[in-house]
Amino acid sequence: MAGECRASDRGPGRDDLARHHGTGRRGPVPAVATGRSPYGIAVDPTGRFAYVANIGDGTVSAFHIDAASGALRPMAKPTVAAGSGSRDIAVAPSGRFAYVLNQGDQNILAYAIDPVPGALAPLATTPPSTGSAPFSITVDPEGRFAHVANLDSRNVSAYTLNASTGALAPTVTPTISTGNRPVSVAIEASGKFAYVADNTDDNVSIYTIDAASGVLGPQAAPTVAAGQLPNRILLSR
């Protein structure tokens, strides 16, 4: 069976998600409505729930995923409040927690995920701050650390993740410098290395990750060339 992917349609007057087959054919399932200006999307590790960060109205839209067809169905509580400019969202590998990156507030909100209905509930934790113009968030494959690419401050913020409570806290060295306008961070499967797409430098910065602290350190050969204006980086598993 062909794989599935879902994409945000953010053209004029469009605030929805479109479903596509992995073959490139438009699927028969209609698009579903989201909040205003959907941007980031995350699927939980079980493949049962999808969450969309809506930057235009500071909300997260929540959906059930039909295992047979891939169709999306809004949850009983279809939206939850986030912060100003909720640009991106990441789900921890445990499937217990989700993290919303708020570009306007320059912070991260944490949520617990109910394992049965998939509903999000805000955690009673202090939202950690990010750098200037945070653009994307990622959680490492083991669920121990989170990293945020900050466009205007030209760095990556690093956080430890409490596996029991879901709380994030800045690492002992909370930021590391990158190239110009970092937009995306990807962590490889072992959790040893991080890759950052530097948008206006047209390259990828490469870092090691300290296994104990989560702190990033530059490689001896710190960058490789990319195409023009790289915007997202993904790694195979």
Coordinates of N, CA and C in Angstrom, one line a residue:
M1 N 0.9 -1.2 0.0 CA 0.0 0.0 0.0 C 0.9 1.2 0.0
A2 N 0.5 2.3 -0.8 CA 1.3 3.5 -0.9 C 1.3 4.2 0.5
G3 N 2.4 4.9 0.8 CA 2.5 5.7 2.0 C 1.6 6.9 1.9
E4 N 1.4 7.5 3.0 CA 0.6 8.7 3.1 C 1.4 9.9 3.6
C5 N 1.0 11.1 3.1 CA 1.6 12.3 3.7 C 0.5 13.4 3.7
R6 N 0.6 14.3 4.6 CA -0.4 15.4 4.7 C 0.3 16.7 4.7
A7 N -0.3 17.7 4.0 CA 0.4 19.0 3.8 C -0.5 20.1 4.1
S8 N 0.0 21.2 4.6 CA -0.8 22.4 4.9 C -1.0 23.1 3.6
D9 N -2.3 23.5 3.3 CA -2.6 24.3 2.1 C -2.8 25.7 2.7
R10 N -1.9 26.6 2.4 CA -1.9 28.0 3.0 C -2.0 29.0 1.9
G11 N -2.7 28.7 0.8 CA -2.9 29.7 -0.2 C -4.0 30.7 0.2
P12 N -4.3 31.7 -0.7 CA -5.3 32.7 -0.3 C -6.6 32.0 0.0
G13 N -7.1 32.3 1.2 CA -8.4 31.8 1.7 C -8.4 30.3 2.1
R14 N -7.2 29.7 2.1 CA -7.1 28.3 2.4 C -6.5 28.1 3.8
D15 N -7.3 27.5 4.7 CA -6.8 27.1 6.0 C -7.3 25.7 6.2
D16 N -6.6 24.8 5.6 CA -7.0 23.4 5.7 C -5.8 22.5 5.5
L17 N -6.0 21.2 5.7 CA -5.0 20.2 5.4 C -5.5 19.3 4.2
A18 N -4.6 19.0 3.3 CA -4.9 18.1 2.2 C -4.2 16.8 2.4
R19 N -4.8 15.7 2.0 CA -4.3 14.4 2.1 C -3.8 14.0 0.8
H20 N -2.6 13.4 0.7 CA -2.0 12.9 -0.5 C -1.6 11.5 -0.4
H21 N -1.6 10.7 -1.5 CA -1.0 9.4 -1.5 C 0.5 9.6 -1.8
G22 N 1.3 8.6 -1.3 CA 2.7 8.6 -1.5 C 3.1 8.6 -3.0
T23 N 2.2 8.1 -3.9 CA 2.5 8.1 -5.3 C 2.4 9.5 -5.9
G24 N 1.9 10.5 -5.2 CA 1.8 11.8 -5.8 C 0.4 12.1 -6.3
R25 N -0.5 11.0 -6.3 CA -1.9 11.3 -6.7 C -2.7 11.9 -5.6
R26 N -3.6 12.9 -5.9 CA -4.5 13.5 -4.9 C -5.4 12.4 -4.4
G27 N -5.5 12.2 -3.1 CA -6.3 11.2 -2.5 C -7.8 11.5 -2.6
P28 N -8.6 10.5 -2.4 CA -10.1 10.8 -2.5 C -10.7 11.4 -1.2
V29 N -9.9 11.5 -0.1 CA -10.4 12.0 1.1 C -10.3 13.5 1.1
P30 N -11.4 14.2 1.4 CA -11.4 15.7 1.3 C -10.5 16.3 2.4
A31 N -10.1 17.6 2.1 CA -9.3 18.3 3.1 C -10.1 18.6 4.3
V32 N -9.5 18.8 5.4 CA -10.1 19.1 6.7 C -9.7 20.5 7.1
A33 N -10.7 21.2 7.8 CA -10.4 22.6 8.2 C -9.5 22.6 9.4
T34 N -8.7 23.6 9.5 CA -7.8 23.9 10.6 C -8.1 25.3 11.2
G35 N -7.2 25.8 12.0 CA -7.3 27.2 12.4 C -6.7 28.0 11.3
R36 N -6.4 29.3 11.6 CA -5.9 30.2 10.6 C -4.4 30.0 10.4
S37 N -4.0 30.0 9.2 CA -2.6 29.9 8.7 C -1.9 28.7 9.4
P38 N -2.3 27.5 9.1 CA -1.7 26.3 9.7 C -0.2 26.3 9.2
Y39 N 0.7 25.9 10.1 CA 2.1 25.8 9.7 C 2.7 24.5 10.0
G40 N 3.0 24.2 11.3 CA 3.7 23.0 11.7 C 2.7 21.9 11.9
I41 N 3.1 20.6 11.6 CA 2.2 19.5 11.8 C 3.1 18.4 12.4
A42 N 2.5 17.6 13.4 CA 3.1 16.5 14.0 C 2.2 15.3 14.1
V43 N 2.7 14.1 14.0 CA 1.9 12.9 14.2 C 2.5 12.1 15.3
D44 N 1.6 11.6 16.2 CA 2.1 10.9 17.4 C 2.8 9.5 16.9
P45 N 3.6 8.9 17.8 CA 4.4 7.7 17.4 C 3.5 6.5 17.0
T46 N 2.2 6.5 17.5 CA 1.4 5.4 17.2 C 0.7 5.6 15.9
G47 N 0.8 6.8 15.3 CA 0.1 7.0 14.0 C -1.4 7.2 14.1
R48 N -1.9 7.5 15.4 CA -3.3 7.6 15.6 C -3.8 9.1 15.6
F49 N -2.9 10.0 16.0 CA -3.3 11.4 16.2 C -2.4 12.3 15.4
A50 N -3.0 13.4 14.9 CA -2.2 14.5 14.2 C -2.6 15.8 14.8
Y51 N -1.6 16.7 14.9 CA -1.7 18.0 15.6 C -1.1 19.0 14.6
V52 N -1.9 20.2 14.5 CA -1.5 21.2 13.6 C -1.3 22.5 14.4
A53 N -0.2 23.2 14.3 CA 0.0 24.5 14.9 C -0.5 25.6 13.9
N54 N -1.4 26.4 14.4 CA -2.0 27.4 13.6 C -1.4 28.8 14.0
I55 N -0.5 29.3 13.2 CA 0.2 30.5 13.5 C -0.7 31.7 13.5
G56 N -1.8 31.7 12.7 CA -2.6 32.9 12.6 C -3.5 33.1 13.8
D57 N -3.9 32.1 14.5 CA -4.9 32.4 15.6 C -4.4 31.8 17.0
G58 N -3.1 31.3 17.0 CA -2.6 30.9 18.3 C -3.3 29.6 18.8
T59 N -3.6 28.7 18.0 CA -4.2 27.4 18.4 C -3.5 26.2 17.9
V60 N -4.0 25.1 18.4 CA -3.6 23.8 17.8 C -4.8 23.0 17.4
S61 N -4.9 22.5 16.2 CA -6.0 21.7 15.8 C -5.6 20.2 16.0
A62 N -6.5 19.4 16.5 CA -6.2 18.0 16.8 C -7.2 17.1 16.0
F63 N -6.6 16.0 15.5 CA -7.3 15.1 14.6 C -7.0 13.6 15.0
H64 N -8.0 12.8 14.7 CA -7.8 11.3 14.7 C -7.4 11.0 13.3
I65 N -6.6 9.9 13.2 CA -6.2 9.4 11.9 C -6.8 8.1 11.6
D66 N -7.6 7.9 10.6 CA -8.1 6.6 10.3 C -7.0 5.7 9.8
A67 N -6.9 4.5 10.4 CA -5.8 3.6 10.1 C -5.9 3.0 8.7
A68 N -7.1 2.9 8.2 CA -7.3 2.2 6.9 C -7.2 3.2 5.8
S69 N -7.8 4.4 5.9 CA -7.8 5.3 4.8 C -6.9 6.5 4.9
G70 N -6.4 6.8 6.1 CA -5.6 7.9 6.3 C -6.4 9.2 6.5
A71 N -7.7 9.1 6.5 CA -8.5 10.3 6.6 C -8.4 10.9 8.0
L72 N -8.5 12.2 8.1 CA -8.4 12.9 9.4 C -9.8 13.3 9.9
R73 N -10.1 13.1 11.2 CA -11.3 13.5 11.8 C -11.1 14.4 13.0
P74 N -11.7 15.5 13.1 CA -11.4 16.4 14.3 C -11.8 15.6 15.6
M75 N -11.0 15.9 16.6 CA -11.3 15.3 17.9 C -12.5 15.9 18.5
A76 N -13.0 15.3 19.6 CA -14.1 15.9 20.3 C -13.9 17.3 20.7
K77 N -12.7 17.6 21.2 CA -12.2 19.0 21.4 C -11.3 19.3 20.3
P78 N -11.8 20.0 19.2 CA -11.0 20.1 18.0 C -9.8 21.0 18.0
T79 N -9.8 22.0 19.0 CA -8.7 22.9 19.1 C -8.4 23.2 20.5
V80 N -7.1 23.5 20.8 CA -6.7 24.0 22.1 C -5.9 25.3 21.9
A81 N -6.0 26.1 22.9 CA -5.2 27.4 22.9 C -3.8 27.1 23.0
A82 N -3.0 27.9 22.2 CA -1.5 27.9 22.3 C -1.1 29.3 22.6
G83 N 0.0 29.8 22.1 CA 0.5 31.1 22.4 C 0.4 32.0 21.1
S84 N 1.0 33.1 21.2 CA 1.0 34.0 20.0 C 2.0 33.5 18.9
G85 N 1.4 33.4 17.7 CA 2.3 32.9 16.6 C 2.7 31.5 16.8
S86 N 1.8 30.6 17.1 CA 2.2 29.1 17.3 C 2.6 28.5 16.0
R87 N 3.9 28.5 15.7 CA 4.4 28.1 14.4 C 4.7 26.7 14.2
D88 N 5.1 26.0 15.3 CA 5.5 24.6 15.1 C 5.1 23.7 16.3
I89 N 5.1 22.4 16.1 CA 4.7 21.5 17.2 C 5.5 20.2 17.0
A90 N 5.9 19.6 18.1 CA 6.7 18.4 18.1 C 6.0 17.5 19.2
V91 N 6.0 16.2 18.9 CA 5.5 15.2 19.9 C 6.7 14.3 20.4
A92 N 6.8 14.1 21.7 CA 7.8 13.3 22.2 C 7.7 11.8 21.7
P93 N 8.8 11.1 21.6 CA 8.8 9.7 21.1 C 7.9 8.8 22.0
S94 N 7.8 9.2 23.3 CA 6.9 8.4 24.2 C 5.4 8.5 23.8
G95 N 5.1 9.6 23.1 CA 3.7 9.8 22.8 C 2.9 10.5 23.9
R96 N 3.6 10.8 25.0 CA 2.9 11.3 26.2 C 2.8 12.9 26.2
F97 N 3.7 13.5 25.5 CA 3.8 15.0 25.5 C 3.9 15.6 24.2
A98 N 3.4 16.8 24.0 CA 3.6 17.6 22.8 C 4.1 19.0 23.2
Y99 N 4.8 19.6 22.3 CA 5.4 20.9 22.6 C 5.1 21.9 21.4
V100 N 4.6 23.0 21.8 CA 4.2 24.0 20.8 C 5.1 25.2 20.9
L101 N 5.7 25.5 19.7 CA 6.7 26.7 19.6 C 5.9 27.9 19.2
N102 N 5.9 28.9 20.1 CA 5.2 30.2 19.9 C 6.2 31.3 19.5
Q103 N 6.1 31.6 18.2 CA 7.1 32.6 17.7 C 6.9 34.0 18.2
G104 N 5.6 34.4 18.4 CA 5.3 35.7 19.0 C 5.7 35.9 20.4
D105 N 5.4 34.8 21.2 CA 5.7 34.9 22.6 C 7.2 34.5 22.9
Q106 N 7.8 33.9 21.9 CA 9.2 33.4 22.1 C 9.3 32.4 23.3
N107 N 8.5 31.4 23.3 CA 8.5 30.4 24.3 C 7.9 29.1 23.8
I108 N 7.9 28.1 24.7 CA 7.4 26.8 24.3 C 6.4 26.4 25.3
L109 N 5.2 26.0 24.9 CA 4.2 25.5 25.7 C 4.2 23.9 25.7
A110 N 4.0 23.3 26.8 CA 4.0 21.8 26.9 C 2.6 21.3 27.2
Y111 N 2.3 20.2 26.6 CA 0.9 19.6 26.8 C 1.1 18.1 27.1
A112 N 0.2 17.6 27.9 CA 0.1 16.1 28.0 C -0.9 15.6 27.0
I113 N -0.6 14.4 26.5 CA -1.5 13.8 25.5 C -2.2 12.6 26.2
D114 N -3.6 12.7 26.1 CA -4.3 11.6 26.7 C -4.2 10.4 25.7
P115 N -3.7 9.2 26.2 CA -3.4 8.1 25.3 C -4.6 7.5 24.6
V116 N -5.8 7.7 25.1 CA -7.0 7.1 24.5 C -7.6 8.1 23.4
P117 N -8.1 9.3 23.9 CA -8.7 10.1 22.8 C -7.7 11.0 22.1
G118 N -6.5 11.1 22.6 CA -5.5 11.9 22.0 C -5.6 13.4 22.3
A119 N -6.5 13.8 23.2 CA -6.7 15.2 23.6 C -5.4 15.8 24.2
L120 N -5.2 17.1 24.0 CA -4.1 17.8 24.6 C -4.6 18.5 25.8
A121 N -3.7 18.5 26.9 CA -4.0 19.3 28.1 C -2.8 20.0 28.5
P122 N -2.9 21.3 28.7 CA -1.7 22.1 29.1 C -1.0 21.6 30.4
L123 N 0.3 21.6 30.4 CA 1.0 21.2 31.6 C 1.2 22.5 32.5
A124 N 1.1 22.3 33.8 CA 1.3 23.4 34.7 C 2.8 23.6 34.9
T125 N 3.5 24.0 33.9 CA 4.9 24.3 33.9 C 5.2 25.7 33.4
T126 N 6.3 26.3 33.8 CA 6.7 27.6 33.3 C 7.2 27.4 31.9
P127 N 6.7 28.1 30.9 CA 7.2 27.9 29.5 C 8.6 28.5 29.4
P128 N 9.5 27.6 28.9 CA 10.9 28.1 28.8 C 11.0 29.1 27.6
S129 N 11.9 30.1 27.7 CA 12.1 31.0 26.6 C 12.9 30.5 25.5
T130 N 12.8 31.1 24.3 CA 13.6 30.7 23.2 C 14.5 31.9 22.8
G131 N 15.1 31.8 21.7 CA 15.8 33.0 21.1 C 14.8 33.8 20.3
S132 N 15.4 34.7 19.5 CA 14.5 35.6 18.8 C 14.0 35.0 17.5
A133 N 12.7 35.2 17.2 CA 12.1 34.6 16.0 C 12.3 33.1 15.9
P134 N 11.9 32.3 17.0 CA 12.0 30.8 16.9 C 11.2 30.3 15.7
F135 N 11.7 29.3 15.0 CA 11.1 28.9 13.7 C 10.6 27.4 13.8
S136 N 11.4 26.6 14.4 CA 11.0 25.2 14.4 C 11.5 24.5 15.7
I137 N 10.9 23.4 16.1 CA 11.3 22.6 17.3 C 11.3 21.2 16.9
T138 N 12.3 20.5 17.5 CA 12.4 19.0 17.3 C 12.8 18.4 18.7
V139 N 12.3 17.1 18.9 CA 12.7 16.3 20.0 C 13.6 15.2 19.6
D140 N 14.6 14.9 20.3 CA 15.5 13.8 19.9 C 14.9 12.5 19.9
P141 N 15.4 11.5 19.2 CA 14.7 10.2 19.1 C 14.5 9.4 20.5
E142 N 15.3 9.7 21.5 CA 15.1 9.1 22.8 C 14.3 9.9 23.7
G143 N 13.8 11.1 23.3 CA 12.9 11.9 24.1 C 13.6 12.5 25.3
R144 N 14.9 12.8 25.2 CA 15.6 13.3 26.3 C 15.9 14.8 26.2
F145 N 15.9 15.3 24.9 CA 16.3 16.7 24.7 C 15.4 17.3 23.6
A146 N 15.2 18.6 23.6 CA 14.5 19.4 22.6 C 15.4 20.5 22.1
H147 N 15.3 20.8 20.8 CA 16.1 21.9 20.2 C 15.2 22.8 19.4
V148 N 15.5 24.1 19.4 CA 14.7 25.1 18.7 C 15.7 25.9 17.8
A149 N 15.3 26.1 16.6 CA 16.1 26.9 15.6 C 15.5 28.4 15.7
N150 N 16.4 29.3 16.0 CA 16.0 30.7 16.2 C 16.5 31.6 15.1
L151 N 15.6 32.0 14.2 CA 16.0 32.8 13.0 C 16.9 34.0 13.3
D152 N 16.4 34.9 14.1 CA 17.0 36.2 14.2 C 18.2 36.2 15.1
S153 N 18.2 35.4 16.1 CA 19.3 35.3 17.0 C 20.4 34.4 16.5
R154 N 20.2 33.7 15.4 CA 21.2 32.9 14.7 C 21.8 31.9 15.7
N155 N 20.9 31.2 16.3 CA 21.4 30.1 17.2 C 20.4 29.0 17.4
V156 N 20.7 28.0 18.1 CA 19.8 26.9 18.5 C 19.7 26.9 20.0
S157 N 18.5 26.9 20.5 CA 18.3 26.7 22.0 C 18.1 25.2 22.3
A158 N 18.7 24.8 23.4 CA 18.7 23.4 23.8 C 18.0 23.2 25.1
Y159 N 17.3 22.1 25.3 CA 16.5 21.9 26.5 C 16.6 20.4 26.9
T160 N 16.6 20.2 28.2 CA 16.4 18.8 28.7 C 14.9 18.6 28.8
L161 N 14.5 17.3 28.6 CA 13.1 16.9 28.7 C 12.9 15.9 29.9
N162 N 12.1 16.3 30.8 CA 11.8 15.4 31.9 C 10.8 14.3 31.5
A163 N 11.2 13.1 31.4 CA 10.4 12.0 30.8 C 9.2 11.7 31.7
S164 N 9.2 12.1 33.0 CA 8.1 11.8 33.9 C 7.1 12.9 33.8
T165 N 7.5 14.2 33.9 CA 6.6 15.3 33.9 C 6.4 16.0 32.6
G166 N 7.3 15.8 31.7 CA 7.2 16.5 30.4 C 7.8 17.9 30.4
A167 N 8.3 18.3 31.5 CA 8.8 19.7 31.6 C 10.1 19.9 30.8
L168 N 10.3 21.0 30.2 CA 11.5 21.4 29.5 C 12.3 22.4 30.4
A169 N 13.6 22.2 30.4 CA 14.5 23.2 31.1 C 15.7 23.4 30.2
P170 N 16.2 24.7 30.2 CA 17.4 24.9 29.4 C 18.6 24.1 29.8
T171 N 19.4 23.6 28.8 CA 20.6 22.9 29.2 C 21.6 23.8 29.8
V172 N 22.7 23.2 30.3 CA 23.7 24.0 31.1 C 24.3 25.0 30.1
T173 N 24.5 24.7 28.9 CA 24.8 25.7 27.9 C 23.6 25.9 27.0
P174 N 22.8 26.9 27.2 CA 21.5 26.9 26.6 C 21.4 27.2 25.1
T175 N 22.4 27.8 24.5 CA 22.4 28.1 23.1 C 23.7 27.8 22.5
I176 N 23.7 27.6 21.2 CA 24.9 27.5 20.4 C 24.7 28.2 19.1
S177 N 25.8 28.9 18.7 CA 25.7 29.8 17.4 C 25.5 28.9 16.2
T178 N 24.8 29.4 15.2 CA 24.7 28.7 13.9 C 25.1 29.7 12.8
G179 N 24.7 29.3 11.6 CA 24.9 30.3 10.5 C 23.7 31.2 10.5
N180 N 23.5 31.9 9.4 CA 22.5 32.9 9.3 C 21.1 32.3 9.1
R181 N 20.1 32.8 9.9 CA 18.7 32.4 9.8 C 18.5 30.8 9.8
P182 N 18.9 30.2 10.9 CA 18.6 28.8 11.0 C 17.1 28.5 11.1
V183 N 16.7 27.5 10.3 CA 15.2 27.3 10.2 C 14.8 25.9 10.6
S184 N 15.7 25.0 10.7 CA 15.3 23.6 11.0 C 16.5 22.8 11.6
V185 N 16.1 22.0 12.6 CA 17.1 21.1 13.3 C 16.6 19.7 13.1
A186 N 17.5 18.8 12.8 CA 17.2 17.4 12.7 C 18.2 16.6 13.5
I187 N 17.8 15.6 14.2 CA 18.6 14.7 15.1 C 18.6 13.3 14.5
E188 N 19.9 12.8 14.3 CA 19.9 11.4 13.7 C 19.6 10.4 14.7
A189 N 19.3 9.2 14.2 CA 18.6 8.2 15.1 C 19.4 7.8 16.3
S190 N 20.7 7.8 16.4 CA 21.4 7.5 17.6 C 21.4 8.6 18.6
G191 N 21.0 9.8 18.2 CA 21.0 11.0 19.1 C 22.3 11.6 19.3
K192 N 23.3 11.2 18.5 CA 24.7 11.7 18.7 C 25.0 13.0 17.9
F193 N 24.2 13.2 16.8 CA 24.5 14.3 15.9 C 23.3 15.1 15.6
A194 N 23.5 16.4 15.4 CA 22.4 17.3 15.0 C 22.8 18.1 13.7
Y195 N 21.8 18.4 12.9 CA 22.0 19.1 11.6 C 21.1 20.2 11.6
V196 N 21.6 21.4 11.2 CA 20.8 22.6 11.2 C 20.9 23.2 9.8
A197 N 19.7 23.5 9.2 CA 19.6 24.2 7.9 C 19.7 25.7 8.1
D198 N 20.8 26.3 7.6 CA 21.0 27.7 7.7 C 20.5 28.4 6.4
N199 N 19.4 29.0 6.5 CA 18.6 29.4 5.3 C 19.4 30.3 4.3
T200 N 19.9 31.4 4.8 CA 20.5 32.4 3.9 C 22.0 32.1 3.7
D201 N 22.6 31.1 4.4 CA 24.0 30.7 4.1 C 24.0 29.6 3.1
D202 N 22.8 29.0 2.7 CA 22.8 27.9 1.8 C 23.7 26.7 2.2
N203 N 23.6 26.4 3.5 CA 24.4 25.3 4.0 C 23.7 24.6 5.2
V204 N 24.3 23.5 5.6 CA 23.9 22.8 6.8 C 25.0 22.8 7.8
S205 N 24.7 23.2 9.0 CA 25.7 23.1 10.1 C 25.6 21.8 10.8
I206 N 26.7 21.2 11.2 CA 26.7 19.9 11.8 C 27.3 20.0 13.3
Y207 N 26.6 19.3 14.2 CA 27.0 19.4 15.6 C 27.0 18.0 16.2
T208 N 27.8 17.8 17.2 CA 27.7 16.7 18.1 C 26.8 17.0 19.3
I209 N 26.1 16.0 19.9 CA 25.3 16.2 21.0 C 25.8 15.5 22.2
D210 N 26.1 16.2 23.3 CA 26.6 15.5 24.5 C 25.5 14.7 25.1
A211 N 25.8 13.4 25.2 CA 24.8 12.4 25.6 C 24.2 12.7 27.0
A212 N 25.0 13.3 27.9 CA 24.6 13.5 29.3 C 23.8 14.8 29.4
S213 N 24.3 15.9 28.7 CA 23.7 17.2 28.9 C 22.8 17.7 27.8
G214 N 23.0 17.1 26.6 CA 22.2 17.6 25.4 C 22.8 18.8 24.8
V215 N 24.0 19.3 25.3 CA 24.6 20.5 24.7 C 25.2 20.2 23.3
L216 N 25.1 21.1 22.4 CA 25.6 20.9 21.0 C 27.0 21.4 21.0
G217 N 27.8 20.7 20.2 CA 29.2 21.2 19.9 C 29.5 21.1 18.4
P218 N 30.2 22.1 17.8 CA 30.4 22.0 16.4 C 31.4 20.9 16.0
Q219 N 31.2 20.3 14.8 CA 32.1 19.3 14.3 C 33.4 20.0 13.8
A220 N 34.4 19.2 13.6 CA 35.7 19.7 13.0 C 35.5 20.3 11.6
A221 N 34.6 19.6 10.8 CA 34.2 20.2 9.5 C 32.7 20.7 9.8
P222 N 32.5 21.9 10.2 CA 31.2 22.3 10.7 C 30.1 22.5 9.7
T223 N 30.3 22.7 8.5 CA 29.2 22.9 7.5 C 29.4 22.1 6.2
V224 N 28.3 21.9 5.5 CA 28.4 21.4 4.2 C 27.4 22.2 3.3
A225 N 27.7 22.3 2.0 CA 26.8 23.1 1.2 C 25.5 22.5 0.9
A226 N 24.5 23.3 0.8 CA 23.1 22.8 0.5 C 22.7 23.5 -0.8
G227 N 21.4 23.4 -1.2 CA 20.9 24.2 -2.3 C 20.6 25.6 -1.8
Q228 N 19.9 26.3 -2.7 CA 19.6 27.7 -2.4 C 18.4 27.8 -1.3
L229 N 18.6 28.5 -0.3 CA 17.6 28.8 0.7 C 17.0 27.6 1.3
P230 N 17.8 26.7 1.9 CA 17.2 25.5 2.5 C 16.2 25.9 3.6
N231 N 15.1 25.2 3.7 CA 14.0 25.5 4.6 C 13.7 24.4 5.6
R232 N 14.0 23.2 5.3 CA 13.7 22.1 6.2 C 14.7 21.0 6.0
I233 N 15.0 20.3 7.1 CA 15.9 19.2 7.0 C 15.3 18.0 7.7
L234 N 15.3 16.8 7.0 CA 14.8 15.6 7.5 C 15.8 14.5 7.3
L235 N 15.9 13.5 8.2 CA 16.8 12.4 8.1 C 16.0 11.1 8.0
S236 N 16.5 10.2 7.2 CA 15.9 8.8 7.1 C 16.2 8.1 8.4
R237 N 15.3 7.1 8.7 CA 15.5 6.3 9.9 C 15.9 4.9 9.5

